[in-house]
Coordinates of C-alpha atoms and ligand atoms in Angstrom, one line a residue:
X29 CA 71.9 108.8 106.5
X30 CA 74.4 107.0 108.5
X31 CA 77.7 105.7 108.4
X32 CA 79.5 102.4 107.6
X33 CA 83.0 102.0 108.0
X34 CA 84.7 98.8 106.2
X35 CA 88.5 98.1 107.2
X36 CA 91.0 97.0 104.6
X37 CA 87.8 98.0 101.7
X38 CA 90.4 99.0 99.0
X39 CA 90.9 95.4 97.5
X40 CA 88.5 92.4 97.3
X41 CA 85.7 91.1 99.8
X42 CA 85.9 95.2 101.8
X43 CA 85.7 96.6 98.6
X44 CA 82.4 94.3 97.0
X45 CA 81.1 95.3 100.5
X46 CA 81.8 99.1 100.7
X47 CA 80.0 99.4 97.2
X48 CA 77.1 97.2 98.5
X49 CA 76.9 99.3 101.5
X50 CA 76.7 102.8 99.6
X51 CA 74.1 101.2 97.3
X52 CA 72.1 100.4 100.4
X53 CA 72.3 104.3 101.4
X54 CA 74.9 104.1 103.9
X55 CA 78.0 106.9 103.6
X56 CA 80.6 104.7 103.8
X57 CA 84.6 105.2 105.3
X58 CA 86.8 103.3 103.3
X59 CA 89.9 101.8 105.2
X60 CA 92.8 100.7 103.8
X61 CA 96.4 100.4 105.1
X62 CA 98.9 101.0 102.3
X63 CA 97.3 101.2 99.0
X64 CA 95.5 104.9 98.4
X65 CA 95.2 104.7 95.1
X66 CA 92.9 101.5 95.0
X67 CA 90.5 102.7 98.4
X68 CA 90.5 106.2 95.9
X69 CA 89.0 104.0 93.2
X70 CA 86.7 102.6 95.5
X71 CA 85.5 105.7 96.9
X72 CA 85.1 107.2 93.0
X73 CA 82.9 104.1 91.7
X74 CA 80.6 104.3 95.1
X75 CA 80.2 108.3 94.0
X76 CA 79.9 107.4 90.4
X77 CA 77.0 105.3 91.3
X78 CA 75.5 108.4 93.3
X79 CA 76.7 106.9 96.5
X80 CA 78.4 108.6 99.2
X81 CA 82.0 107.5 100.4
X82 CA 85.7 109.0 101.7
X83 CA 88.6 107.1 101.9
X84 CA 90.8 106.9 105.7
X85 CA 94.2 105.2 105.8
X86 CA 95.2 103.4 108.9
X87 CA 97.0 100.5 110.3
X88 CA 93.7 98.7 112.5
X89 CA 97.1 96.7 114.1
X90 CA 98.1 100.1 115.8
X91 CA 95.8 100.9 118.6
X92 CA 97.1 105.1 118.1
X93 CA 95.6 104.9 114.2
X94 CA 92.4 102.8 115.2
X95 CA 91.9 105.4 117.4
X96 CA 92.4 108.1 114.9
X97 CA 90.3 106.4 112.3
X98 CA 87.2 106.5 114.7
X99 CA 87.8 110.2 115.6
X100 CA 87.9 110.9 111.8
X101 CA 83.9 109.3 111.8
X102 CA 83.4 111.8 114.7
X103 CA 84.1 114.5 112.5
X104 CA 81.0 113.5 110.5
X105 CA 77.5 114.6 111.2
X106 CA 76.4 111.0 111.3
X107 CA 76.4 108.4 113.7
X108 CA 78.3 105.1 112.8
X109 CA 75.9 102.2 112.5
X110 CA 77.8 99.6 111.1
X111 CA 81.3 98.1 111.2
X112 CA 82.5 95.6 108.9
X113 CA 86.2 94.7 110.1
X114 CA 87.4 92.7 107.5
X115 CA 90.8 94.0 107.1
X116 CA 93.1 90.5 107.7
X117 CA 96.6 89.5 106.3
X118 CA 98.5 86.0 106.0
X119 CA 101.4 85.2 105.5
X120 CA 103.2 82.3 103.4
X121 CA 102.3 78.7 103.3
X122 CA 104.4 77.0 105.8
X123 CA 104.0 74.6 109.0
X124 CA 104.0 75.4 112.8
X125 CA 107.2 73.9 112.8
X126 CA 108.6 76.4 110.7
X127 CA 106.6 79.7 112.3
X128 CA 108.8 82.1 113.7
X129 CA 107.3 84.3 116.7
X130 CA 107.5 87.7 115.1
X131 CA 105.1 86.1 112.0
X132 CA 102.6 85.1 114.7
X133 CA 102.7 88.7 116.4
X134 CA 102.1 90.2 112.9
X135 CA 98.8 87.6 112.3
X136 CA 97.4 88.3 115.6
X137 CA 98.3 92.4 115.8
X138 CA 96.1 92.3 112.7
X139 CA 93.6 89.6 112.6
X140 CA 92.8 89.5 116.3
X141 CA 94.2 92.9 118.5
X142 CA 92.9 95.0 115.4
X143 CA 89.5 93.7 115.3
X144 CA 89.2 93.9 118.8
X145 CA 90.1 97.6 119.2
X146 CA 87.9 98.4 116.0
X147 CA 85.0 96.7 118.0
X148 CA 85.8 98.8 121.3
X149 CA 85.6 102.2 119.4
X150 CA 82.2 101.3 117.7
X151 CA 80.8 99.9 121.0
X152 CA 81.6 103.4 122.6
X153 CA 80.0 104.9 119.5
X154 CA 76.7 102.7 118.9
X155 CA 76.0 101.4 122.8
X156 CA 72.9 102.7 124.1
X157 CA 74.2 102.8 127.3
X158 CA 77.0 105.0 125.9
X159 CA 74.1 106.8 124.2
X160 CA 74.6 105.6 120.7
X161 CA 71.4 104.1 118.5
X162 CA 72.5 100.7 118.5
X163 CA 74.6 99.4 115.2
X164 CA 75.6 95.9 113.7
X165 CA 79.3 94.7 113.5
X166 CA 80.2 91.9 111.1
X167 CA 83.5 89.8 112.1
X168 CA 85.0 88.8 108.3
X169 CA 86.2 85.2 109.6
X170 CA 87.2 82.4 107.5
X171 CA 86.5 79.0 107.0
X172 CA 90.1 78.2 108.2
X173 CA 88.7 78.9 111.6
X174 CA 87.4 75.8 111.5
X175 CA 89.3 73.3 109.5
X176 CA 92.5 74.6 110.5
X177 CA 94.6 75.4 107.7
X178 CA 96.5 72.7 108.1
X179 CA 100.6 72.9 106.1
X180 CA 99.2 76.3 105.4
X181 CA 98.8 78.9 107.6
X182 CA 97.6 77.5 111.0
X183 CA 98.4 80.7 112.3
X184 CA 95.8 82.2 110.6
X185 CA 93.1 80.1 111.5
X186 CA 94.1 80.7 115.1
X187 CA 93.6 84.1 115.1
X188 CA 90.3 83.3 112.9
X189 CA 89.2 81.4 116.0
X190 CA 90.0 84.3 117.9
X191 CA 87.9 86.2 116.2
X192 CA 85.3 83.6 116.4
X193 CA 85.3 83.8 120.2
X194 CA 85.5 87.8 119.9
X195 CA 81.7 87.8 117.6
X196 CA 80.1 85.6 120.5
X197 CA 81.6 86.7 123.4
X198 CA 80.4 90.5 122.4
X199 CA 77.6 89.8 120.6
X200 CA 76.3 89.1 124.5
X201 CA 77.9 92.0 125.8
X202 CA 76.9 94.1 123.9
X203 CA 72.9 92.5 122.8
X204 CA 71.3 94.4 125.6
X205 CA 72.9 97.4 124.2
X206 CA 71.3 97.6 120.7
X207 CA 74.2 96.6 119.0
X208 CA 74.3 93.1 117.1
X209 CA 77.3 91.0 116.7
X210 CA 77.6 88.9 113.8
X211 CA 80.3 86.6 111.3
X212 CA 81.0 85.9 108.0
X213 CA 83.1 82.4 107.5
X214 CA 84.4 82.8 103.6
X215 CA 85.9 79.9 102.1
X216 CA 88.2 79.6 98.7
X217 CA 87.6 83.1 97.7
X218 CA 89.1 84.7 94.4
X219 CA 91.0 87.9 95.6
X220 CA 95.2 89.1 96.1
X221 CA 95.3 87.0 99.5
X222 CA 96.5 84.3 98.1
X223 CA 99.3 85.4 96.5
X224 CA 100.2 86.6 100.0
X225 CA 100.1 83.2 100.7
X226 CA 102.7 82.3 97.9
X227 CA 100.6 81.0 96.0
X228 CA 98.4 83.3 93.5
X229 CA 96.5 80.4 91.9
X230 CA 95.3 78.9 95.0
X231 CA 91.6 78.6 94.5
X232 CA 91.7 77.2 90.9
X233 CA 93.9 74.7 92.0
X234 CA 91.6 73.9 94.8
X235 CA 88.5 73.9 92.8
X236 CA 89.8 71.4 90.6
X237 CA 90.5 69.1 93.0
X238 CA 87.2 67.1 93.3
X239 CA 85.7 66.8 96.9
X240 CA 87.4 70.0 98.2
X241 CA 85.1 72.6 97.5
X242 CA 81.0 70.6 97.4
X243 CA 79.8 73.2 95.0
X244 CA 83.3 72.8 92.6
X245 CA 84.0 76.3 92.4
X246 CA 85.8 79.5 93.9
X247 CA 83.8 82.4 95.3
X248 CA 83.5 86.0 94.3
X249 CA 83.6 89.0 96.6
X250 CA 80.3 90.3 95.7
X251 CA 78.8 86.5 96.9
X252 CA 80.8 86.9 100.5
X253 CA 79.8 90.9 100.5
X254 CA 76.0 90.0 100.0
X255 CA 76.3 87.8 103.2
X256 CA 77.8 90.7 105.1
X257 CA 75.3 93.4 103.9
X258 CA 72.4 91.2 105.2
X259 CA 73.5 91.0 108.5
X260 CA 74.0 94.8 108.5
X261 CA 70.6 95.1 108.0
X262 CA 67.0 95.5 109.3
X263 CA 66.3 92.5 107.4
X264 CA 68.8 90.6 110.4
X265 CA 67.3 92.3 113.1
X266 CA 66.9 89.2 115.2
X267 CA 69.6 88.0 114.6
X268 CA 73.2 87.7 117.1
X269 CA 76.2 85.8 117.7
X270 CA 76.0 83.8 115.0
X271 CA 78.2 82.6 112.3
X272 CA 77.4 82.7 108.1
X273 CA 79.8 80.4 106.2
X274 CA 79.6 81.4 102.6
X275 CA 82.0 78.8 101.4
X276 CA 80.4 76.7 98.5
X277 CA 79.0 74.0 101.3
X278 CA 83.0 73.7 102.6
Ligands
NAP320 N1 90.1 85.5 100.0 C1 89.7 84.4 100.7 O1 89.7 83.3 100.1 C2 89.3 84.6 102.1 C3 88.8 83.4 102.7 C4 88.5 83.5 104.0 C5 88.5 84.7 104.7 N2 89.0 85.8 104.1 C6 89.1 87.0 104.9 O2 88.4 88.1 104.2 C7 89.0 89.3 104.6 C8 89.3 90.1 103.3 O3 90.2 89.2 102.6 P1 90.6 89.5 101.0 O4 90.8 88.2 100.5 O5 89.6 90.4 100.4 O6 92.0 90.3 101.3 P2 92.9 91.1 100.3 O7 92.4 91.1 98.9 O8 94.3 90.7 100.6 O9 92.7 92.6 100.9 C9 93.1 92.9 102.2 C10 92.6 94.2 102.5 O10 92.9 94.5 103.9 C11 93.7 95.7 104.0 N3 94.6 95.5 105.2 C12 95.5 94.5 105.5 N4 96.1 94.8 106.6 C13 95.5 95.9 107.1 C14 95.7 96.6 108.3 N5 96.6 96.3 109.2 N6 95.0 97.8 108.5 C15 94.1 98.2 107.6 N7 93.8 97.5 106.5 C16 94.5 96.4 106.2 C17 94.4 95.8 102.7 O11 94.7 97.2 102.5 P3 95.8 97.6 101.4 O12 95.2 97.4 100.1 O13 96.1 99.1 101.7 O14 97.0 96.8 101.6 C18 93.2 95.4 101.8 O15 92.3 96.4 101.6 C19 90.2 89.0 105.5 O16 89.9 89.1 106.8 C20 90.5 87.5 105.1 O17 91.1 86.8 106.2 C21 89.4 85.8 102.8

């Protein structure tokens, strides 16, 4: 058995992927931030289903708790062979005009310096050159990454871009190394981000506006967590660097 550790996995797309995962025989750490209660629920449906799972709190935007979190995977007597960071916050609706400095240092301590540090720890972990087995790391990006955001959050899709750069730029690091580096582009998905955004029926209103979204509908978790568990696994072992937009032809 080995282990897969999903960031921010106690609410929506992390926690359709953490219950994938376990049902593909991975023992799976369930991060969350703030909410126990929900990554507890989580970690009790995976074990329901005869899956294995623990729940570890920790702020990915604090480099002293990232590095916490990965010494708490030490403790187990598997190696890591999959990261899913996926853990990502906005904030609500607004334009650059209006974006104050701090907001943008919150988006990017997050989105962009916590994924980052999340990917250093499981390179020292998987590399083969830092005698690891190898592993796969999926970037959760979003669509926004490339259309911008625009009278939204065009903060977010920054730091989406940034992530963007982050999957390609290591995936060549790190290829030689047995580790593969790979994305996830969600578009209009149906989950509590929204309402972080200010508005909680965002996708519905969306989906109802014809042209927006090519197939006419919101996504569900579980369709953005299948993308994610592929490119985990053996079935995506050629595959690098590259970029999966599960956003209903968006
Ligand atoms: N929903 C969409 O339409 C959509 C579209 C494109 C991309 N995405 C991306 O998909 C990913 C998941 O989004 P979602 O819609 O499933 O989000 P969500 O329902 O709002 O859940 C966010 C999760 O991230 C955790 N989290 C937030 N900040 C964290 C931090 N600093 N450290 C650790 N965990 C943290 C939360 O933990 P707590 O529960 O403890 O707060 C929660 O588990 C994000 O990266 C998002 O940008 C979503």
């Amino acid at each position: 058995m080995t282990l897969a550790l999903v960031t921010g996995a106690s609410r929506g797309i992390g926690r359709a992927t953490a219950i994938k995962l376990a049902q593909q025989g991975y023992r799976v750490a369930v991060n969350y931030r703030q909410r126990a209660e929900e990554a507890q629920q989580v970690v009790a449906q995976i074990r329901e289903q005869g899956g294995e799972a623990f729940a570890v709190q920790a702020d990915i935007a604090d480099e002293a708790q990232v590095v916490a979190l990965f010494q708490r995977l030490d403790q187990e007597s598997m190696p890591l062979a999959v990261l899913v960071n996926n853990a990502g916050i906005l904030f609500t609706q607004c334009r650059v005009e209006e974006i104050s400095a701090e907001r943008l240092q919150r988006v990017f301590a997050t989105n962009v310096t916590g994924t980052f540090l999340c990917c250093r720890e499981a390179v020292k972990r998987m590399g083969k050159h830092h005698g690891g087995a190898g592993g796969a790391i999926i970037n959760v990006s979003s669509a926004a990454s490339r259309l911008g955001a625009a009278g939204e959050y065009v903060d977010y899709a920054a730091s989406k871009g940034a992530m963007d750069s982050l999957t390609k730029g290591l995936s060549l690091e790190v290829a030689a190394q047995g580790i593969r580096v790979n994305s996830v582009r969600p578009g209009f998905i149906y989950t509590d981000m929204h309402a972080d955004g200010g508005e909680p029926g965002r996708v519905d209103r969306v989906a109802a506006t014809a042209g927006v979204i090519p197939m006419g509908r919101g996504g569900e978790a579980e369709e953005v967590a299948e993308a994610i568990v592929w490119l985990a696994s053996e079935a995506a072992s050629y595959i690098t660097g590259t970029f999966i937009d599960a956003a209903g032809g968006r």
